[in-house]
PDB file of C-alpha atoms in Angstrom:
ATOM      1  CA  UNK W   1      76.861 -11.417-168.135  1.00 34.00           C
ATOM      2  CA  UNK W   2      79.779 -10.904-170.503  1.00 32.00           C
ATOM      3  CA  UNK W   3      82.859 -13.084-170.711  1.00 35.00           C
ATOM      4  CA  UNK W   4      85.273 -12.187-167.959  1.00 36.00           C
ATOM      5  CA  UNK W   5      82.613 -10.616-165.728  1.00 34.00           C
ATOM      6  CA  UNK W   6      82.210 -11.680-162.118  1.00 36.00           C
ATOM      7  CA  UNK W   7      78.942 -12.904-160.637  1.00 37.00           C
ATOM      8  CA  UNK W   8      76.525 -10.898-158.561  1.00 36.00           C
ATOM      9  CA  UNK W   9      77.112 -10.908-154.821  1.00 33.00           C
ATOM     10  CA  UNK W  10      74.516 -13.657-154.324  1.00 42.00           C
ATOM     11  CA  UNK W  11      76.860 -16.092-156.043  1.00 57.00           C
ATOM     12  CA  UNK W  12      79.734 -15.492-153.631  1.00 61.00           C
ATOM     13  CA  UNK W  13      79.259 -18.986-152.196  1.00 77.00           C
ATOM     14  CA  UNK W  14      80.430 -20.431-155.506  1.00 90.00           C
ATOM     15  CA  UNK W  15      84.019 -19.466-154.659  1.00 93.00           C
ATOM     16  CA  UNK W  16      84.324 -22.611-152.547  1.00 92.00           C
ATOM     17  CA  UNK W  17      82.879 -24.739-155.342  1.00 94.00           C
ATOM     18  CA  UNK W  18      85.345 -23.314-157.843  1.00 96.00           C
ATOM     19  CA  UNK W  19      88.159 -24.129-155.430  1.00 94.00           C
ATOM     20  CA  UNK W  20      86.916 -27.718-155.110  1.00 94.00           C
ATOM     21  CA  UNK W  21      86.686 -28.027-158.886  1.00 96.00           C
ATOM     22  CA  UNK W  22      90.168 -26.615-159.352  1.00 96.00           C
ATOM     23  CA  UNK W  23      88.822 -24.194-161.967  1.00 97.00           C
ATOM     24  CA  UNK W  24      88.209 -20.461-161.702  1.00 96.00           C
ATOM     25  CA  UNK W  25      85.508 -19.491-164.166  1.00 97.00           C
ATOM     26  CA  UNK W  26      86.113 -16.542-166.439  1.00 96.00           C
ATOM     27  CA  UNK W  27      82.375 -16.455-167.092  1.00 95.00           C
ATOM     28  CA  UNK W  28      80.579 -17.823-164.068  1.00 94.00           C
ATOM     29  CA  UNK W  29      77.240 -17.783-165.868  1.00 94.00           C
ATOM     30  CA  UNK W  30      78.276 -21.173-167.318  1.00 96.00           C
ATOM     31  CA  UNK W  31      78.556 -22.583-163.795  1.00 96.00           C
ATOM     32  CA  UNK W  32      75.305 -20.999-162.653  1.00 95.00           C
ATOM     33  CA  UNK W  33      73.448 -22.564-165.586  1.00 95.00           C
ATOM     34  CA  UNK W  34      75.091 -25.937-164.877  1.00 97.00           C
ATOM     35  CA  UNK W  35      73.608 -25.832-161.371  1.00 96.00           C
ATOM     36  CA  UNK W  36      70.100 -24.770-162.436  1.00 93.00           C
ATOM     37  CA  UNK W  37      67.505 -27.534-162.218  1.00 92.00           C
ATOM     38  CA  UNK W  38      64.396 -27.151-164.357  1.00 85.00           C
ATOM     39  CA  UNK W  39      62.211 -27.050-161.240  1.00 87.00           C
ATOM     40  CA  UNK W  40      63.689 -23.636-160.382  1.00 82.00           C
ATOM     41  CA  UNK W  41      62.847 -22.108-163.769  1.00 79.00           C
ATOM     42  CA  UNK W  42      59.669 -20.095-163.285  1.00 71.00           C
ATOM     43  CA  UNK W  43      57.406 -18.388-165.800  1.00 65.00           C
ATOM     44  CA  UNK W  44      58.360 -20.720-168.668  1.00 57.00           C
ATOM     45  CA  UNK W  45      57.177 -24.134-169.800  1.00 60.00           C
ATOM     46  CA  UNK W  46      58.288 -26.959-172.057  1.00 57.00           C
ATOM     47  CA  UNK W  47      61.357 -26.475-174.209  1.00 66.00           C
ATOM     48  CA  UNK W  48      61.691 -22.816-173.217  1.00 67.00           C
ATOM     49  CA  UNK W  49      62.120 -23.889-169.582  1.00 63.00           C
ATOM     50  CA  UNK W  50      64.481 -26.734-170.415  1.00 73.00           C
ATOM     51  CA  UNK W  51      66.967 -24.489-172.225  1.00 79.00           C
ATOM     52  CA  UNK W  52      67.140 -22.289-169.111  1.00 82.00           C
ATOM     53  CA  UNK W  53      68.175 -25.320-167.038  1.00 89.00           C
ATOM     54  CA  UNK W  54      71.269 -27.540-167.076  1.00 92.00           C
ATOM     55  CA  UNK W  55      69.769 -30.048-169.519  1.00 92.00           C
ATOM     56  CA  UNK W  56      71.624 -28.873-172.628  1.00 93.00           C
ATOM     57  CA  UNK W  57      74.889 -28.708-170.692  1.00 95.00           C
ATOM     58  CA  UNK W  58      74.291 -32.217-169.346  1.00 94.00           C
ATOM     59  CA  UNK W  59      73.972 -33.471-172.949  1.00 94.00           C
ATOM     60  CA  UNK W  60      77.285 -31.863-173.877  1.00 97.00           C
ATOM     61  CA  UNK W  61      79.036 -32.981-170.712  1.00 97.00           C
ATOM     62  CA  UNK W  62      77.971 -36.588-171.239  1.00 94.00           C
ATOM     63  CA  UNK W  63      79.817 -36.676-174.569  1.00 95.00           C
ATOM     64  CA  UNK W  64      82.888 -34.815-173.303  1.00 97.00           C
ATOM     65  CA  UNK W  65      83.096 -37.244-170.388  1.00 96.00           C
ATOM     66  CA  UNK W  66      82.788 -40.256-172.666  1.00 94.00           C
ATOM     67  CA  UNK W  67      85.628 -39.060-174.883  1.00 96.00           C
ATOM     68  CA  UNK W  68      88.020 -38.171-172.048  1.00 97.00           C
ATOM     69  CA  UNK W  69      87.393 -41.367-170.096  1.00 95.00           C
ATOM     70  CA  UNK W  70      87.681 -43.503-173.244  1.00 94.00           C
ATOM     71  CA  UNK W  71      91.068 -41.929-173.982  1.00 96.00           C
ATOM     72  CA  UNK W  72      92.106 -42.386-170.350  1.00 94.00           C
ATOM     73  CA  UNK W  73      91.221 -46.085-170.433  1.00 93.00           C
ATOM     74  CA  UNK W  74      92.834 -46.653-173.831  1.00 94.00           C
ATOM     75  CA  UNK W  75      96.140 -45.352-172.486  1.00 93.00           C
ATOM     76  CA  UNK W  76      95.898 -46.954-169.048  1.00 92.00           C
ATOM     77  CA  UNK W  77      95.139 -50.480-170.274  1.00 89.00           C
ATOM     78  CA  UNK W  78      97.135 -51.098-173.478  1.00 89.00           C
ATOM     79  CA  UNK W  79      96.481 -54.854-173.347  1.00 86.00           C
ATOM     80  CA  UNK W  80      92.747 -54.636-172.693  1.00 81.00           C
ATOM     81  CA  UNK W  81      90.300 -55.797-175.339  1.00 83.00           C
ATOM     82  CA  UNK W  82      87.335 -53.720-176.476  1.00 80.00           C
ATOM     83  CA  UNK W  83      84.923 -55.578-174.215  1.00 75.00           C
ATOM     84  CA  UNK W  84      86.924 -54.874-171.077  1.00 77.00           C
ATOM     85  CA  UNK W  85      87.386 -51.222-172.029  1.00 83.00           C
ATOM     86  CA  UNK W  86      83.650 -50.908-172.635  1.00 81.00           C
ATOM     87  CA  UNK W  87      82.849 -52.403-169.216  1.00 78.00           C
ATOM     88  CA  UNK W  88      85.285 -50.076-167.498  1.00 84.00           C
ATOM     89  CA  UNK W  89      83.866 -47.092-169.379  1.00 86.00           C
ATOM     90  CA  UNK W  90      80.311 -48.025-168.416  1.00 82.00           C
ATOM     91  CA  UNK W  91      81.307 -48.268-164.744  1.00 83.00           C
ATOM     92  CA  UNK W  92      83.070 -44.899-164.764  1.00 89.00           C
ATOM     93  CA  UNK W  93      80.344 -42.903-166.494  1.00 89.00           C
ATOM     94  CA  UNK W  94      77.248 -44.599-165.055  1.00 86.00           C
ATOM     95  CA  UNK W  95      74.702 -42.669-163.019  1.00 87.00           C
ATOM     96  CA  UNK W  96      75.964 -43.893-159.645  1.00 86.00           C
ATOM     97  CA  UNK W  97      79.587 -43.054-160.460  1.00 89.00           C
ATOM     98  CA  UNK W  98      78.716 -39.564-161.702  1.00 93.00           C
ATOM     99  CA  UNK W  99      76.609 -38.960-158.605  1.00 92.00           C
ATOM    100  CA  UNK W 100      79.593 -39.955-156.437  1.00 93.00           C
ATOM    101  CA  UNK W 101      81.709 -37.442-158.342  1.00 96.00           C
ATOM    102  CA  UNK W 102      79.105 -34.731-157.791  1.00 96.00           C
ATOM    103  CA  UNK W 103      79.209 -35.419-154.063  1.00 95.00           C
ATOM    104  CA  UNK W 104      83.006 -35.250-154.112  1.00 95.00           C
ATOM    105  CA  UNK W 105      82.740 -31.910-155.905  1.00 95.00           C
ATOM    106  CA  UNK W 106      80.370 -30.674-153.203  1.00 94.00           C
ATOM    107  CA  UNK W 107      77.741 -29.379-155.616  1.00 94.00           C
ATOM    108  CA  UNK W 108      74.703 -30.314-153.530  1.00 92.00           C
ATOM    109  CA  UNK W 109      74.465 -27.089-151.561  1.00 92.00           C
ATOM    110  CA  UNK W 110      74.759 -25.014-154.741  1.00 94.00           C
ATOM    111  CA  UNK W 111      72.073 -26.662-156.901  1.00 94.00           C
ATOM    112  CA  UNK W 112      69.258 -24.258-157.809  1.00 92.00           C
ATOM    113  CA  UNK W 113      66.045 -26.166-157.122  1.00 91.00           C
ATOM    114  CA  UNK W 114      62.368 -25.330-156.983  1.00 89.00           C
ATOM    115  CA  UNK W 115      60.865 -25.298-153.496  1.00 89.00           C
ATOM    116  CA  UNK W 116      59.078 -28.620-153.920  1.00 89.00           C
ATOM    117  CA  UNK W 117      62.081 -30.430-155.381  1.00 88.00           C
ATOM    118  CA  UNK W 118      64.287 -29.058-152.622  1.00 89.00           C
ATOM    119  CA  UNK W 119      61.818 -30.147-149.951  1.00 89.00           C
ATOM    120  CA  UNK W 120      61.671 -33.644-151.479  1.00 88.00           C
ATOM    121  CA  UNK W 121      65.416 -34.149-151.162  1.00 89.00           C
ATOM    122  CA  UNK W 122      66.501 -33.212-154.680  1.00 87.00           C
ATOM    123  CA  UNK W 123      69.971 -32.199-153.500  1.00 91.00           C
ATOM    124  CA  UNK W 124      70.752 -35.817-152.656  1.00 90.00           C
ATOM    125  CA  UNK W 125      68.885 -37.474-155.531  1.00 90.00           C
ATOM    126  CA  UNK W 126      71.268 -39.651-157.500  1.00 91.00           C
ATOM    127  CA  UNK W 127      69.790 -38.801-160.905  1.00 90.00           C
ATOM    128  CA  UNK W 128      70.075 -35.046-160.320  1.00 93.00           C
ATOM    129  CA  UNK W 129      73.602 -35.273-158.927  1.00 94.00           C
ATOM    130  CA  UNK W 130      74.728 -37.400-161.885  1.00 93.00           C
ATOM    131  CA  UNK W 131      73.309 -34.850-164.326  1.00 94.00           C
ATOM    132  CA  UNK W 132      74.993 -32.015-162.436  1.00 96.00           C
ATOM    133  CA  UNK W 133      78.405 -33.710-162.610  1.00 97.00           C
ATOM    134  CA  UNK W 134      78.102 -33.805-166.402  1.00 97.00           C
ATOM    135  CA  UNK W 135      76.687 -30.290-166.729  1.00 97.00           C
ATOM    136  CA  UNK W 136      79.504 -28.848-164.587  1.00 98.00           C
ATOM    137  CA  UNK W 137      82.020 -30.634-166.816  1.00 98.00           C
ATOM    138  CA  UNK W 138      80.377 -29.041-169.850  1.00 98.00           C
ATOM    139  CA  UNK W 139      80.471 -25.634-168.156  1.00 98.00           C
ATOM    140  CA  UNK W 140      84.232 -25.971-167.652  1.00 98.00           C
ATOM    141  CA  UNK W 141      84.619 -27.066-171.277  1.00 98.00           C
ATOM    142  CA  UNK W 142      82.716 -24.013-172.556  1.00 97.00           C
ATOM    143  CA  UNK W 143      84.563 -21.676-170.200  1.00 97.00           C
ATOM    144  CA  UNK W 144      88.123 -22.788-170.906  1.00 97.00           C
ATOM    145  CA  UNK W 145      88.181 -25.473-173.594  1.00 97.00           C
ATOM    146  CA  UNK W 146      89.009 -29.158-173.764  1.00 97.00           C
ATOM    147  CA  UNK W 147      92.239 -29.147-171.691  1.00 97.00           C
ATOM    148  CA  UNK W 148      90.390 -27.679-168.693  1.00 97.00           C
ATOM    149  CA  UNK W 149      87.601 -30.248-169.053  1.00 98.00           C
ATOM    150  CA  UNK W 150      90.172 -33.021-169.328  1.00 97.00           C
ATOM    151  CA  UNK W 151      91.864 -31.783-166.142  1.00 97.00           C
ATOM    152  CA  UNK W 152      88.536 -31.907-164.300  1.00 97.00           C
ATOM    153  CA  UNK W 153      87.938 -35.501-165.399  1.00 97.00           C
ATOM    154  CA  UNK W 154      91.478 -36.413-164.325  1.00 95.00           C
ATOM    155  CA  UNK W 155      90.855 -34.823-160.939  1.00 95.00           C
ATOM    156  CA  UNK W 156      87.575 -36.566-160.157  1.00 96.00           C
ATOM    157  CA  UNK W 157      87.255 -39.666-162.331  1.00 95.00           C
ATOM    158  CA  UNK W 158      90.819 -41.028-162.447  1.00 92.00           C
ATOM    159  CA  UNK W 159      90.793 -42.060-158.744  1.00 89.00           C
ATOM    160  CA  UNK W 160      87.861 -44.325-159.676  1.00 88.00           C
ATOM    161  CA  UNK W 161      89.618 -45.759-162.719  1.00 84.00           C
ATOM    162  CA  UNK W 162      91.532 -48.638-161.110  1.00 69.00           C
ATOM    163  CA  UNK W 163      88.522 -49.974-159.251  1.00 66.00           C
ATOM    164  CA  UNK W 164      86.157 -49.611-162.230  1.00 55.00           C
ATOM    165  CA  UNK W 165      85.285 -52.461-164.552  1.00 49.00           C
ATOM    166  CA  UNK W 166      87.466 -55.133-162.986  1.00 46.00           C
ATOM    167  CA  UNK W 167      85.897 -58.506-163.543  1.00 44.00           C
ATOM    168  CA  UNK W 168      82.364 -57.296-162.882  1.00 50.00           C
ATOM    169  CA  UNK W 169      80.094 -57.393-165.888  1.00 61.00           C
ATOM    170  CA  UNK W 170      77.171 -55.233-166.806  1.00 74.00           C
ATOM    171  CA  UNK W 171      74.043 -57.154-165.644  1.00 84.00           C
ATOM    172  CA  UNK W 172      72.494 -57.003-169.122  1.00 88.00           C
ATOM    173  CA  UNK W 173      75.637 -58.474-170.671  1.00 84.00           C
ATOM    174  CA  UNK W 174      75.818 -61.142-167.973  1.00 81.00           C
ATOM    175  CA  UNK W 175      72.177 -62.128-168.544  1.00 88.00           C
ATOM    176  CA  UNK W 176      72.637 -62.290-172.304  1.00 87.00           C
ATOM    177  CA  UNK W 177      75.671 -64.548-171.855  1.00 81.00           C
ATOM    178  CA  UNK W 178      73.728 -66.695-169.371  1.00 85.00           C
ATOM    179  CA  UNK W 179      70.864 -67.102-171.854  1.00 88.00           C
ATOM    180  CA  UNK W 180      73.158 -67.858-174.770  1.00 83.00           C
ATOM    181  CA  UNK W 181      75.107 -70.480-172.811  1.00 80.00           C
ATOM    182  CA  UNK W 182      71.854 -72.355-172.110  1.00 86.00           C
ATOM    183  CA  UNK W 183      70.456 -72.127-175.627  1.00 86.00           C
ATOM    184  CA  UNK W 184      67.750 -69.598-174.793  1.00 90.00           C
ATOM    185  CA  UNK W 185      66.833 -66.674-177.058  1.00 91.00           C
ATOM    186  CA  UNK W 186      68.263 -63.269-176.057  1.00 92.00           C
ATOM    187  CA  UNK W 187      66.354 -61.625-173.188  1.00 95.00           C
ATOM    188  CA  UNK W 188      63.844 -58.937-174.107  1.00 96.00           C
ATOM    189  CA  UNK W 189      62.925 -55.840-172.121  1.00 97.00           C
ATOM    190  CA  UNK W 190      59.446 -54.363-171.842  1.00 95.00           C
ATOM    191  CA  UNK W 191      58.433 -51.011-170.362  1.00 96.00           C
ATOM    192  CA  UNK W 192      55.887 -51.668-167.624  1.00 95.00           C
ATOM    193  CA  UNK W 193      55.404 -48.146-166.302  1.00 95.00           C
ATOM    194  CA  UNK W 194      56.798 -44.650-166.590  1.00 94.00           C
ATOM    195  CA  UNK W 195      55.899 -42.239-163.816  1.00 91.00           C
ATOM    196  CA  UNK W 196      57.041 -38.948-162.354  1.00 87.00           C
ATOM    197  CA  UNK W 197      57.613 -35.544-163.968  1.00 85.00           C
ATOM    198  CA  UNK W 198      59.861 -35.046-166.992  1.00 81.00           C
ATOM    199  CA  UNK W 199      62.726 -33.745-164.856  1.00 77.00           C
ATOM    200  CA  UNK W 200      62.583 -36.712-162.466  1.00 79.00           C
ATOM    201  CA  UNK W 201      61.140 -39.748-164.276  1.00 88.00           C
ATOM    202  CA  UNK W 202      60.863 -43.259-162.850  1.00 90.00           C
ATOM    203  CA  UNK W 203      60.831 -46.351-165.044  1.00 94.00           C
ATOM    204  CA  UNK W 204      59.719 -49.895-164.293  1.00 94.00           C
ATOM    205  CA  UNK W 205      60.869 -52.468-166.848  1.00 96.00           C
ATOM    206  CA  UNK W 206      60.358 -56.230-167.124  1.00 96.00           C
ATOM    207  CA  UNK W 207      62.946 -58.605-168.550  1.00 96.00           C
ATOM    208  CA  UNK W 208      61.657 -61.775-170.188  1.00 96.00           C
ATOM    209  CA  UNK W 209      63.385 -65.030-171.088  1.00 94.00           C
ATOM    210  CA  UNK W 210      61.209 -67.798-172.605  1.00 92.00           C
ATOM    211  CA  UNK W 211      60.403 -70.474-170.048  1.00 90.00           C
ATOM    212  CA  UNK W 212      60.870 -68.177-167.031  1.00 93.00           C
ATOM    213  CA  UNK W 213      58.644 -65.752-165.198  1.00 92.00           C
ATOM    214  CA  UNK W 214      59.391 -62.148-166.056  1.00 94.00           C
ATOM    215  CA  UNK W 215      61.304 -60.100-163.491  1.00 94.00           C
ATOM    216  CA  UNK W 216      60.991 -56.353-163.010  1.00 95.00           C
ATOM    217  CA  UNK W 217      63.484 -53.647-162.154  1.00 92.00           C
ATOM    218  CA  UNK W 218      63.175 -49.907-161.576  1.00 91.00           C
ATOM    219  CA  UNK W 219      65.391 -46.883-162.115  1.00 88.00           C
ATOM    220  CA  UNK W 220      65.579 -43.205-163.025  1.00 86.00           C
ATOM    221  CA  UNK W 221      66.320 -44.083-166.664  1.00 89.00           C
ATOM    222  CA  UNK W 222      65.329 -46.943-168.962  1.00 91.00           C
ATOM    223  CA  UNK W 223      68.927 -48.156-169.035  1.00 88.00           C
ATOM    224  CA  UNK W 224      69.194 -48.282-165.244  1.00 87.00           C
ATOM    225  CA  UNK W 225      65.813 -50.013-164.954  1.00 90.00           C
ATOM    226  CA  UNK W 226      66.897 -52.629-167.511  1.00 92.00           C
ATOM    227  CA  UNK W 227      70.116 -53.256-165.577  1.00 89.00           C
ATOM    228  CA  UNK W 228      68.147 -53.599-162.336  1.00 89.00           C
ATOM    229  CA  UNK W 229      65.765 -56.078-163.981  1.00 91.00           C
ATOM    230  CA  UNK W 230      68.638 -58.133-165.409  1.00 90.00           C
ATOM    231  CA  UNK W 231      70.415 -58.200-162.038  1.00 86.00           C
ATOM    232  CA  UNK W 232      67.199 -59.256-160.284  1.00 88.00           C
ATOM    233  CA  UNK W 233      66.621 -62.032-162.852  1.00 90.00           C
ATOM    234  CA  UNK W 234      70.125 -63.437-162.381  1.00 86.00           C
ATOM    235  CA  UNK W 235      69.791 -63.273-158.621  1.00 82.00           C
ATOM    236  CA  UNK W 236      66.506 -65.176-158.822  1.00 83.00           C
ATOM    237  CA  UNK W 237      67.711 -67.981-161.110  1.00 80.00           C
ATOM    238  CA  UNK W 238      70.967 -68.371-159.179  1.00 69.00           C
ATOM    239  CA  UNK W 239      69.309 -68.400-155.761  1.00 56.00           C
TER     240      UNK W 239
END
């Protein structure tokens, strides 16, 4: 599909998605790729399959999102220190927040999934929706440049800005501060188990503080599993 061409008739349902995004694609192939999960790519394996899915776009979108939101926070909170800005950024770009954005965009019905992934509820899976939010952002960036991507972030992430960060701390940061205040060494994290396919992994991680039993947490990424473990540890010691 060349730049400026319209999609085949089978993509007509994407009109509503474009309206929700507030962006009319000049080359809709960017959007189609952003919605293509690796499970729907047939006849290819490994890296050849991954480049036909949204994974490269998700990588790009993650970095575009980080830049735009960082700039947004820098301007919105001129008196905030680096630590507060970092906490607010983490809240706005985390997996759960991006998945909420994807739901607000209404992408679920348009995701291209393999039969098994679709049957197993992939359209509502937080990890997939979070990836899609970032890949769609990257698609807009490639289609129309940084101003269009910035407008998309303003449209969907700014409403979450005022409630993000607040006084809540990242569980890992809170646990580290808890340990330090009591004279314990910094907590360490150990991978207990990794399961699931490459496109939908599941991690179980243990957090350890000397003198305490280890506590485990699980998530769709190592970072999320570490946060879950830290939160579970704090809940246990504060019970």
